[in-house]
Amino acid sequence: MSVQNSDGLLKDGTWIRQIRSYYTPSQAVQWLSRIGVNLGITQDEIEAGSVPTSLETLNLLRKDRAYSGAARVNEAPLNETPIYGNLSHQVIFVQPIPDSNRTYLVDVGFGVPGLARPILLSSADDNVIMGVDKTEKHRLTQSSIPSSSLGQCTKRLQRDQWQLIIHFYLVCVTETLHNSGESPEIKWNLEVYHEKKTSPDEEGWRIMFTFSEEEFFFEDYAAASFVVSMMPNPRGFFWNNVVCVKHFVLDPVAQVIGLNVDQDTDTEKPMYRLVMVGKEVKQNIGGETKIIRTMKNEQERIQILRDLFGVHVKDMDAAHIAGRQPAF
């Protein structure tokens, strides 16, 4: 069963409360220093809530009202019935506008086909946003999980039909017992569409993951993280691969690698994506993917993580992957 929510609001128009961050002002300052962002913001300013803002800092330390939820990743290929895993992927619900409960979905870590920008929490047909570039699109839909054990009758009685209540009841019971009743549990789905220049027959909308509006907490993610990293899973993407993804605004990257790409004049600038999965590094741009590096051992992988992704892994850290599924 599919439904449509076009108002951009949480269920019943729920507002997100302003709560204190998990992270201390000291940790926030350390994080900014670690990622190389020098905004001149002090620990005392963060503590007092008087962080100065400018056009350069509007995207950082905004104190937006937000909470996190969890999603089930779809493991099925395009055009096949979804196969969902456990609740292991974090999504974030944000209400960035003061005095408004208009809600957006943010996803900061899904990987290759993930969101590159916020999307309004709406399943309206016109709520489609650009991904890293115009060959990639995202949208939200709503439906039930196909494997759900729950069902409800699709028949509806009018007020003048109560004399048929016995027949109505029998029809509903039969419908539900024969697995044709619709599940009342409606979830949100994030879908992605890729234009394929070399293989247009592989195009189409695919559900990336499904999620509800239920709030998840630190303890939930600690448990999910342990399962993902420690429980053997033959189909587990992260159990079987070392994965790293980095996005760049196309302009500076195009200059560095000599790409001749037309630039947009609007704010939705196209981006460039580097992806490490297993023993390969791929470049995704403009609907085309090509392998730019291959690795033969852990030291090469560590060096590429440093050079291309800015992840400063130490040589000695190779010992921690020894014996694991994705190790060389």
GROMACS .gro file of C-alpha atoms in nm:
model
  328
    1MET     CA    1   0.000   0.000   0.000
    2SER     CA    2   0.135   0.343  -0.092
    3VAL     CA    3   0.023   0.676   0.054
    4GLN     CA    4   0.129   1.036   0.013
    5ASN     CA    5   0.232   1.294   0.271
    6SER     CA    6   0.294   1.623   0.097
    7ASP     CA    7   0.301   1.867   0.388
    8GLY     CA    8   0.665   1.825   0.494
    9LEU     CA    9   0.569   1.760   0.857
   10LEU     CA   10   0.620   1.482   1.107
   11LYS     CA   11   0.314   1.278   1.207
   12ASP     CA   12   0.049   1.494   1.376
   13GLY     CA   13   0.261   1.803   1.307
   14THR     CA   14   0.508   1.712   1.582
   15TRP     CA   15   0.771   1.969   1.676
   16ILE     CA   16   1.132   1.879   1.761
   17ARG     CA   17   1.251   2.014   2.094
   18GLN     CA   18   1.579   2.199   2.139
   19ILE     CA   19   1.801   1.972   2.351
   20ARG     CA   20   2.159   1.990   2.464
   21SER     CA   21   2.418   1.833   2.236
   22TYR     CA   22   2.585   1.503   2.321
   23TYR     CA   23   2.915   1.682   2.264
   24THR     CA   24   3.077   1.936   2.494
   25PRO     CA   25   3.198   2.277   2.370
   26SER     CA   26   3.553   2.147   2.415
   27GLN     CA   27   3.482   1.849   2.188
   28ALA     CA   28   3.323   2.079   1.927
   29VAL     CA   29   3.634   2.297   1.917
   30GLN     CA   30   3.856   1.988   1.888
   31TRP     CA   31   3.641   1.858   1.601
   32LEU     CA   32   3.666   2.186   1.407
   33SER     CA   33   4.043   2.182   1.453
   34ARG     CA   34   4.066   1.817   1.350
   35ILE     CA   35   3.884   1.872   1.019
   36GLY     CA   36   4.089   2.182   0.943
   37VAL     CA   37   3.811   2.441   0.979
   38ASN     CA   38   3.932   2.761   1.145
   39LEU     CA   39   3.629   2.979   1.221
   40GLY     CA   40   3.779   3.169   1.510
   41ILE     CA   41   3.508   3.029   1.738
   42THR     CA   42   3.604   2.978   2.100
   43GLN     CA   43   3.487   2.723   2.353
   44ASP     CA   44   3.335   3.002   2.566
   45GLU     CA   45   3.128   3.131   2.271
   46ILE     CA   46   2.989   2.784   2.208
   47GLU     CA   47   2.913   2.739   2.579
   48ALA     CA   48   2.727   3.073   2.589
   49GLY     CA   49   2.535   3.002   2.270
   50SER     CA   50   2.669   3.321   2.112
   51VAL     CA   51   2.848   3.172   1.813
   52PRO     CA   52   2.904   3.446   1.553
   53THR     CA   53   2.758   3.364   1.212
   54SER     CA   54   2.848   3.476   0.863
   55LEU     CA   55   2.792   3.356   0.508
   56GLU     CA   56   3.088   3.123   0.560
   57THR     CA   57   2.962   2.968   0.884
   58LEU     CA   58   2.588   2.932   0.830
   59ASN     CA   59   2.635   2.560   0.761
   60LEU     CA   60   2.814   2.489   1.090
   61LEU     CA   61   2.712   2.495   1.456
   62ARG     CA   62   2.360   2.617   1.375
   63LYS     CA   63   2.190   2.457   1.676
   64ASP     CA   64   1.909   2.333   1.453
   65ARG     CA   65   1.637   2.128   1.620
   66ALA     CA   66   1.701   1.769   1.518
   67TYR     CA   67   1.671   1.407   1.622
   68SER     CA   68   1.788   1.080   1.472
   69GLY     CA   69   1.606   0.773   1.349
   70ALA     CA   70   1.711   0.442   1.200
   71ALA     CA   71   1.661   0.279   0.861
   72ARG     CA   72   1.664  -0.068   0.709
   73VAL     CA   73   1.882  -0.087   0.398
   74ASN     CA   74   1.737  -0.254   0.088
   75GLU     CA   75   1.970  -0.530  -0.034
   76ALA     CA   76   1.767  -0.622  -0.345
   77PRO     CA   77   1.869  -0.516  -0.699
   78LEU     CA   78   1.677  -0.266  -0.911
   79ASN     CA   79   1.320  -0.368  -1.007
   80GLU     CA   80   1.305  -0.652  -0.752
   81THR     CA   81   1.100  -0.680  -0.432
   82PRO     CA   82   1.292  -0.508  -0.149
   83ILE     CA   83   1.490  -0.723   0.094
   84TYR     CA   84   1.556  -0.530   0.413
   85GLY     CA   85   1.824  -0.583   0.675
   86ASN     CA   86   1.822  -0.478   1.039
   87LEU     CA   87   1.790  -0.124   1.173
   88SER     CA   88   2.151  -0.019   1.128
   89HIS     CA   89   2.157   0.304   0.926
   90GLN     CA   90   2.120   0.644   1.090
   91VAL     CA   91   1.900   0.916   0.943
   92ILE     CA   92   1.847   1.265   1.085
   93PHE     CA   93   1.525   1.468   1.100
   94VAL     CA   94   1.586   1.844   1.109
   95GLN     CA   95   1.360   2.146   1.159
   96PRO     CA   96   1.596   2.428   1.054
   97ILE     CA   97   1.343   2.712   1.036
   98PRO     CA   98   1.275   2.901   1.363
   99ASP     CA   99   0.910   2.892   1.470
  100SER     CA  100   0.831   2.626   1.209
  101ASN     CA  101   0.782   2.250   1.225
  102ARG     CA  102   0.866   2.202   0.857
  103THR     CA  103   1.092   1.897   0.858
  104TYR     CA  104   1.379   1.780   0.638
  105LEU     CA  105   1.563   1.449   0.612
  106VAL     CA  106   1.943   1.455   0.623
  107ASP     CA  107   2.171   1.158   0.561
  108VAL     CA  108   2.542   1.212   0.615
  109GLY     CA  109   2.686   0.866   0.568
  110PHE     CA  110   2.502   0.625   0.340
  111GLY     CA  111   2.774   0.605   0.076
  112VAL     CA  112   2.766   0.597  -0.302
  113PRO     CA  113   2.396   0.665  -0.380
  114GLY     CA  114   2.324   0.861  -0.063
  115LEU     CA  115   2.176   1.207  -0.022
  116ALA     CA  116   2.407   1.493  -0.108
  117ARG     CA  117   2.164   1.757   0.026
  118PRO     CA  118   1.862   1.775   0.261
  119ILE     CA  119   1.521   1.668   0.128
  120LEU     CA  120   1.181   1.786   0.255
  121LEU     CA  121   0.995   1.513   0.444
  122SER     CA  122   0.729   1.483   0.176
  123SER     CA  123   0.623   1.216  -0.070
  124ALA     CA  124   0.473   1.469  -0.311
  125ASP     CA  125   0.544   1.388  -0.675
  126ASP     CA  126   0.737   1.712  -0.727
  127ASN     CA  127   0.961   1.665  -0.422
  128VAL     CA  128   1.259   1.540  -0.622
  129ILE     CA  129   1.608   1.677  -0.556
  130MET     CA  130   1.940   1.654  -0.734
  131GLY     CA  131   2.205   1.415  -0.603
  132VAL     CA  132   2.574   1.477  -0.667
  133ASP     CA  133   2.481   1.602  -1.015
  134LYS     CA  134   2.186   1.609  -1.254
  135THR     CA  135   2.227   1.242  -1.348
  136GLU     CA  136   2.134   1.144  -0.991
  137LYS     CA  137   1.799   1.219  -0.824
  138HIS     CA  138   1.638   1.142  -0.490
  139ARG     CA  139   1.278   1.131  -0.373
  140LEU     CA  140   1.070   1.007  -0.079
  141THR     CA  141   0.780   0.763  -0.106
  142GLN     CA  142   0.567   0.585   0.152
  143SER     CA  143   0.463   0.221   0.162
  144SER     CA  144   0.452  -0.083   0.386
  145ILE     CA  145   0.726  -0.346   0.413
  146PRO     CA  146   0.630  -0.638   0.184
  147SER     CA  147   0.729  -0.903   0.440
  148SER     CA  148   0.522  -0.749   0.721
  149SER     CA  149   0.309  -0.993   0.924
  150LEU     CA  150   0.045  -0.726   0.981
  151GLY     CA  151  -0.262  -0.673   0.768
  152GLN     CA  152  -0.581  -0.475   0.757
  153CYS     CA  153  -0.891  -0.500   0.543
  154THR     CA  154  -0.899  -0.293   0.226
  155LYS     CA  155  -1.280  -0.288   0.222
  156ARG     CA  156  -1.463   0.009   0.372
  157LEU     CA  157  -1.823   0.031   0.495
  158GLN     CA  158  -2.040   0.335   0.437
  159ARG     CA  159  -2.268   0.451   0.718
  160ASP     CA  160  -2.575   0.303   0.551
  161GLN     CA  161  -2.415  -0.038   0.512
  162TRP     CA  162  -2.398  -0.157   0.871
  163GLN     CA  163  -2.651  -0.429   0.791
  164LEU     CA  164  -2.371  -0.592   0.591
  165ILE     CA  165  -2.136  -0.602   0.888
  166ILE     CA  166  -2.128  -0.983   0.909
  167HIS     CA  167  -2.046  -1.016   0.540
  168PHE     CA  168  -1.788  -0.737   0.577
  169TYR     CA  169  -1.622  -0.916   0.870
  170LEU     CA  170  -1.601  -1.247   0.683
  171VAL     CA  171  -1.452  -1.079   0.375
  172CYS     CA  172  -1.188  -0.903   0.585
  173VAL     CA  173  -1.089  -1.216   0.775
  174THR     CA  174  -1.060  -1.412   0.452
  175GLU     CA  175  -0.859  -1.135   0.287
  176THR     CA  176  -0.614  -1.105   0.576
  177LEU     CA  177  -0.568  -1.479   0.628
  178HIS     CA  178  -0.492  -1.523   0.259
  179ASN     CA  179  -0.216  -1.261   0.278
  180SER     CA  180  -0.395  -1.005   0.064
  181GLY     CA  181  -0.469  -0.755   0.339
  182GLU     CA  182  -0.261  -0.437   0.338
  183SER     CA  183  -0.022  -0.367   0.625
  184PRO     CA  184  -0.123  -0.065   0.837
  185GLU     CA  185   0.242   0.013   0.914
  186ILE     CA  186   0.346   0.272   0.659
  187LYS     CA  187   0.715   0.356   0.631
  188TRP     CA  188   0.912   0.625   0.451
  189ASN     CA  189   1.135   0.515   0.163
  190LEU     CA  190   1.432   0.706   0.024
  191GLU     CA  191   1.468   0.627  -0.346
  192VAL     CA  192   1.747   0.704  -0.591
  193TYR     CA  193   1.751   0.731  -0.971
  194HIS     CA  194   2.068   0.714  -1.180
  195GLU     CA  195   2.088   0.810  -1.545
  196LYS     CA  196   2.325   0.564  -1.712
  197LYS     CA  197   2.495   0.700  -2.022
  198THR     CA  198   2.636   0.362  -2.123
  199SER     CA  199   2.348   0.138  -2.007
  200PRO     CA  200   2.010   0.321  -2.004
  201ASP     CA  201   1.830  -0.013  -1.959
  202GLU     CA  202   1.962  -0.017  -1.601
  203GLU     CA  203   1.786   0.307  -1.512
  204GLY     CA  204   1.492   0.329  -1.272
  205TRP     CA  205   1.393   0.431  -0.920
  206ARG     CA  206   1.533   0.204  -0.649
  207ILE     CA  207   1.455   0.206  -0.277
  208MET     CA  208   1.779   0.264  -0.086
  209PHE     CA  209   1.632   0.224   0.261
  210THR     CA  210   1.306   0.238   0.454
  211PHE     CA  211   1.251   0.413   0.788
  212SER     CA  212   0.991   0.536   1.034
  213GLU     CA  213   0.976   0.856   1.238
  214GLU     CA  214   1.057   0.674   1.564
  215GLU     CA  215   1.342   0.833   1.757
  216PHE     CA  216   1.657   0.629   1.814
  217PHE     CA  217   1.914   0.695   2.083
  218PHE     CA  218   2.284   0.653   2.152
  219GLU     CA  219   2.231   0.310   2.308
  220ASP     CA  220   2.048   0.190   1.996
  221TYR     CA  221   2.333   0.292   1.768
  222ALA     CA  222   2.595   0.143   1.999
  223ALA     CA  223   2.417  -0.192   1.969
  224ALA     CA  224   2.375  -0.157   1.591
  225SER     CA  225   2.741  -0.064   1.549
  226PHE     CA  226   2.848  -0.373   1.742
  227VAL     CA  227   2.632  -0.596   1.521
  228VAL     CA  228   2.760  -0.442   1.197
  229SER     CA  229   3.126  -0.463   1.297
  230MET     CA  230   3.135  -0.786   1.497
  231MET     CA  231   2.864  -1.024   1.374
  232PRO     CA  232   2.964  -1.230   1.066
  233ASN     CA  233   2.723  -1.161   0.782
  234PRO     CA  234   2.781  -1.316   0.437
  235ARG     CA  235   2.564  -1.045   0.278
  236GLY     CA  236   2.688  -0.761   0.499
  237PHE     CA  237   2.833  -0.479   0.291
  238PHE     CA  238   3.052  -0.343   0.569
  239TRP     CA  239   3.147  -0.689   0.694
  240ASN     CA  240   3.291  -0.777   0.354
  241ASN     CA  241   3.443  -0.446   0.243
  242VAL     CA  242   3.652  -0.151   0.348
  243VAL     CA  243   3.444   0.146   0.234
  244CYS     CA  244   3.528   0.515   0.210
  245VAL     CA  245   3.336   0.786   0.022
  246LYS     CA  246   3.428   1.151  -0.023
  247HIS     CA  247   3.236   1.426  -0.202
  248PHE     CA  248   3.379   1.741  -0.358
  249VAL     CA  249   3.216   2.043  -0.518
  250LEU     CA  250   3.306   1.995  -0.881
  251ASP     CA  251   3.472   2.329  -0.948
  252PRO     CA  252   3.802   2.281  -0.760
  253VAL     CA  253   3.819   1.911  -0.836
  254ALA     CA  254   3.764   1.972  -1.206
  255GLN     CA  255   4.063   2.206  -1.202
  256VAL     CA  256   4.283   1.956  -1.022
  257ILE     CA  257   4.208   1.656  -1.243
  258GLY     CA  258   4.155   1.847  -1.567
  259LEU     CA  259   3.786   1.774  -1.621
  260ASN     CA  260   3.603   1.985  -1.877
  261VAL     CA  261   3.253   2.004  -1.729
  262ASP     CA  262   2.994   2.279  -1.772
  263GLN     CA  263   2.922   2.451  -1.443
  264ASP     CA  264   2.575   2.536  -1.312
  265THR     CA  265   2.502   2.893  -1.214
  266ASP     CA  266   2.251   2.805  -0.943
  267THR     CA  267   2.317   2.695  -0.586
  268GLU     CA  268   2.281   2.325  -0.665
  269LYS     CA  269   2.635   2.287  -0.789
  270PRO     CA  270   2.729   1.944  -0.923
  271MET     CA  271   2.967   1.739  -0.716
  272TYR     CA  272   3.228   1.475  -0.769
  273ARG     CA  273   3.247   1.150  -0.575
  274LEU     CA  274   3.541   0.924  -0.495
  275VAL     CA  275   3.453   0.578  -0.368
  276MET     CA  276   3.677   0.311  -0.217
  277VAL     CA  277   3.516  -0.032  -0.199
  278GLY     CA  278   3.736  -0.331  -0.131
  279LYS     CA  279   4.044  -0.319  -0.353
  280GLU     CA  280   3.934  -0.043  -0.592
  281VAL     CA  281   3.886   0.332  -0.595
  282LYS     CA  282   3.625   0.460  -0.839
  283GLN     CA  283   3.546   0.805  -0.971
  284ASN     CA  284   3.175   0.887  -1.013
  285ILE     CA  285   3.091   1.192  -1.220
  286GLY     CA  286   2.820   1.286  -1.465
  287GLY     CA  287   2.663   0.940  -1.469
  288GLU     CA  288   2.992   0.771  -1.554
  289THR     CA  289   3.207   0.553  -1.330
  290LYS     CA  290   3.565   0.447  -1.385
  291ILE     CA  291   3.833   0.278  -1.176
  292ILE     CA  292   4.120   0.517  -1.101
  293ARG     CA  293   4.322   0.313  -0.850
  294THR     CA  294   4.362  -0.051  -0.750
  295MET     CA  295   4.532  -0.181  -0.437
  296LYS     CA  296   4.739  -0.493  -0.381
  297ASN     CA  297   4.808  -0.478  -0.007
  298GLU     CA  298   4.713  -0.299   0.313
  299GLN     CA  299   4.993  -0.044   0.290
  300GLU     CA  300   4.870   0.071  -0.052
  301ARG     CA  301   4.517   0.100   0.088
  302ILE     CA  302   4.640   0.305   0.384
  303GLN     CA  303   4.836   0.536   0.155
  304ILE     CA  304   4.536   0.595  -0.071
  305LEU     CA  305   4.316   0.667   0.232
  306ARG     CA  306   4.566   0.937   0.324
  307ASP     CA  307   4.627   1.083  -0.022
  308LEU     CA  308   4.279   1.080  -0.175
  309PHE     CA  309   4.041   1.077   0.120
  310GLY     CA  310   4.230   1.268   0.388
  311VAL     CA  311   4.194   0.982   0.638
  312HIS     CA  312   4.519   0.970   0.830
  313VAL     CA  313   4.550   0.601   0.913
  314LYS     CA  314   4.881   0.495   1.065
  315ASP     CA  315   5.088   0.216   0.911
  316MET     CA  316   5.064   0.016   1.233
  317ASP     CA  317   4.682   0.020   1.209
  318ALA     CA  318   4.697  -0.246   0.937
  319ALA     CA  319   4.722  -0.499   1.220
  320HIS     CA  320   4.360  -0.433   1.317
  321ILE     CA  321   4.216  -0.567   0.992
  322ALA     CA  322   4.428  -0.883   0.984
  323GLY     CA  323   4.207  -1.191   0.975
  324ARG     CA  324   3.894  -0.994   0.886
  325GLN     CA  325   3.694  -1.068   0.571
  326PRO     CA  326   3.803  -0.759   0.368
  327ALA     CA  327   4.174  -0.793   0.452
  328PHE     CA  328   4.425  -0.857   0.173
   0.00000   0.00000   0.00000
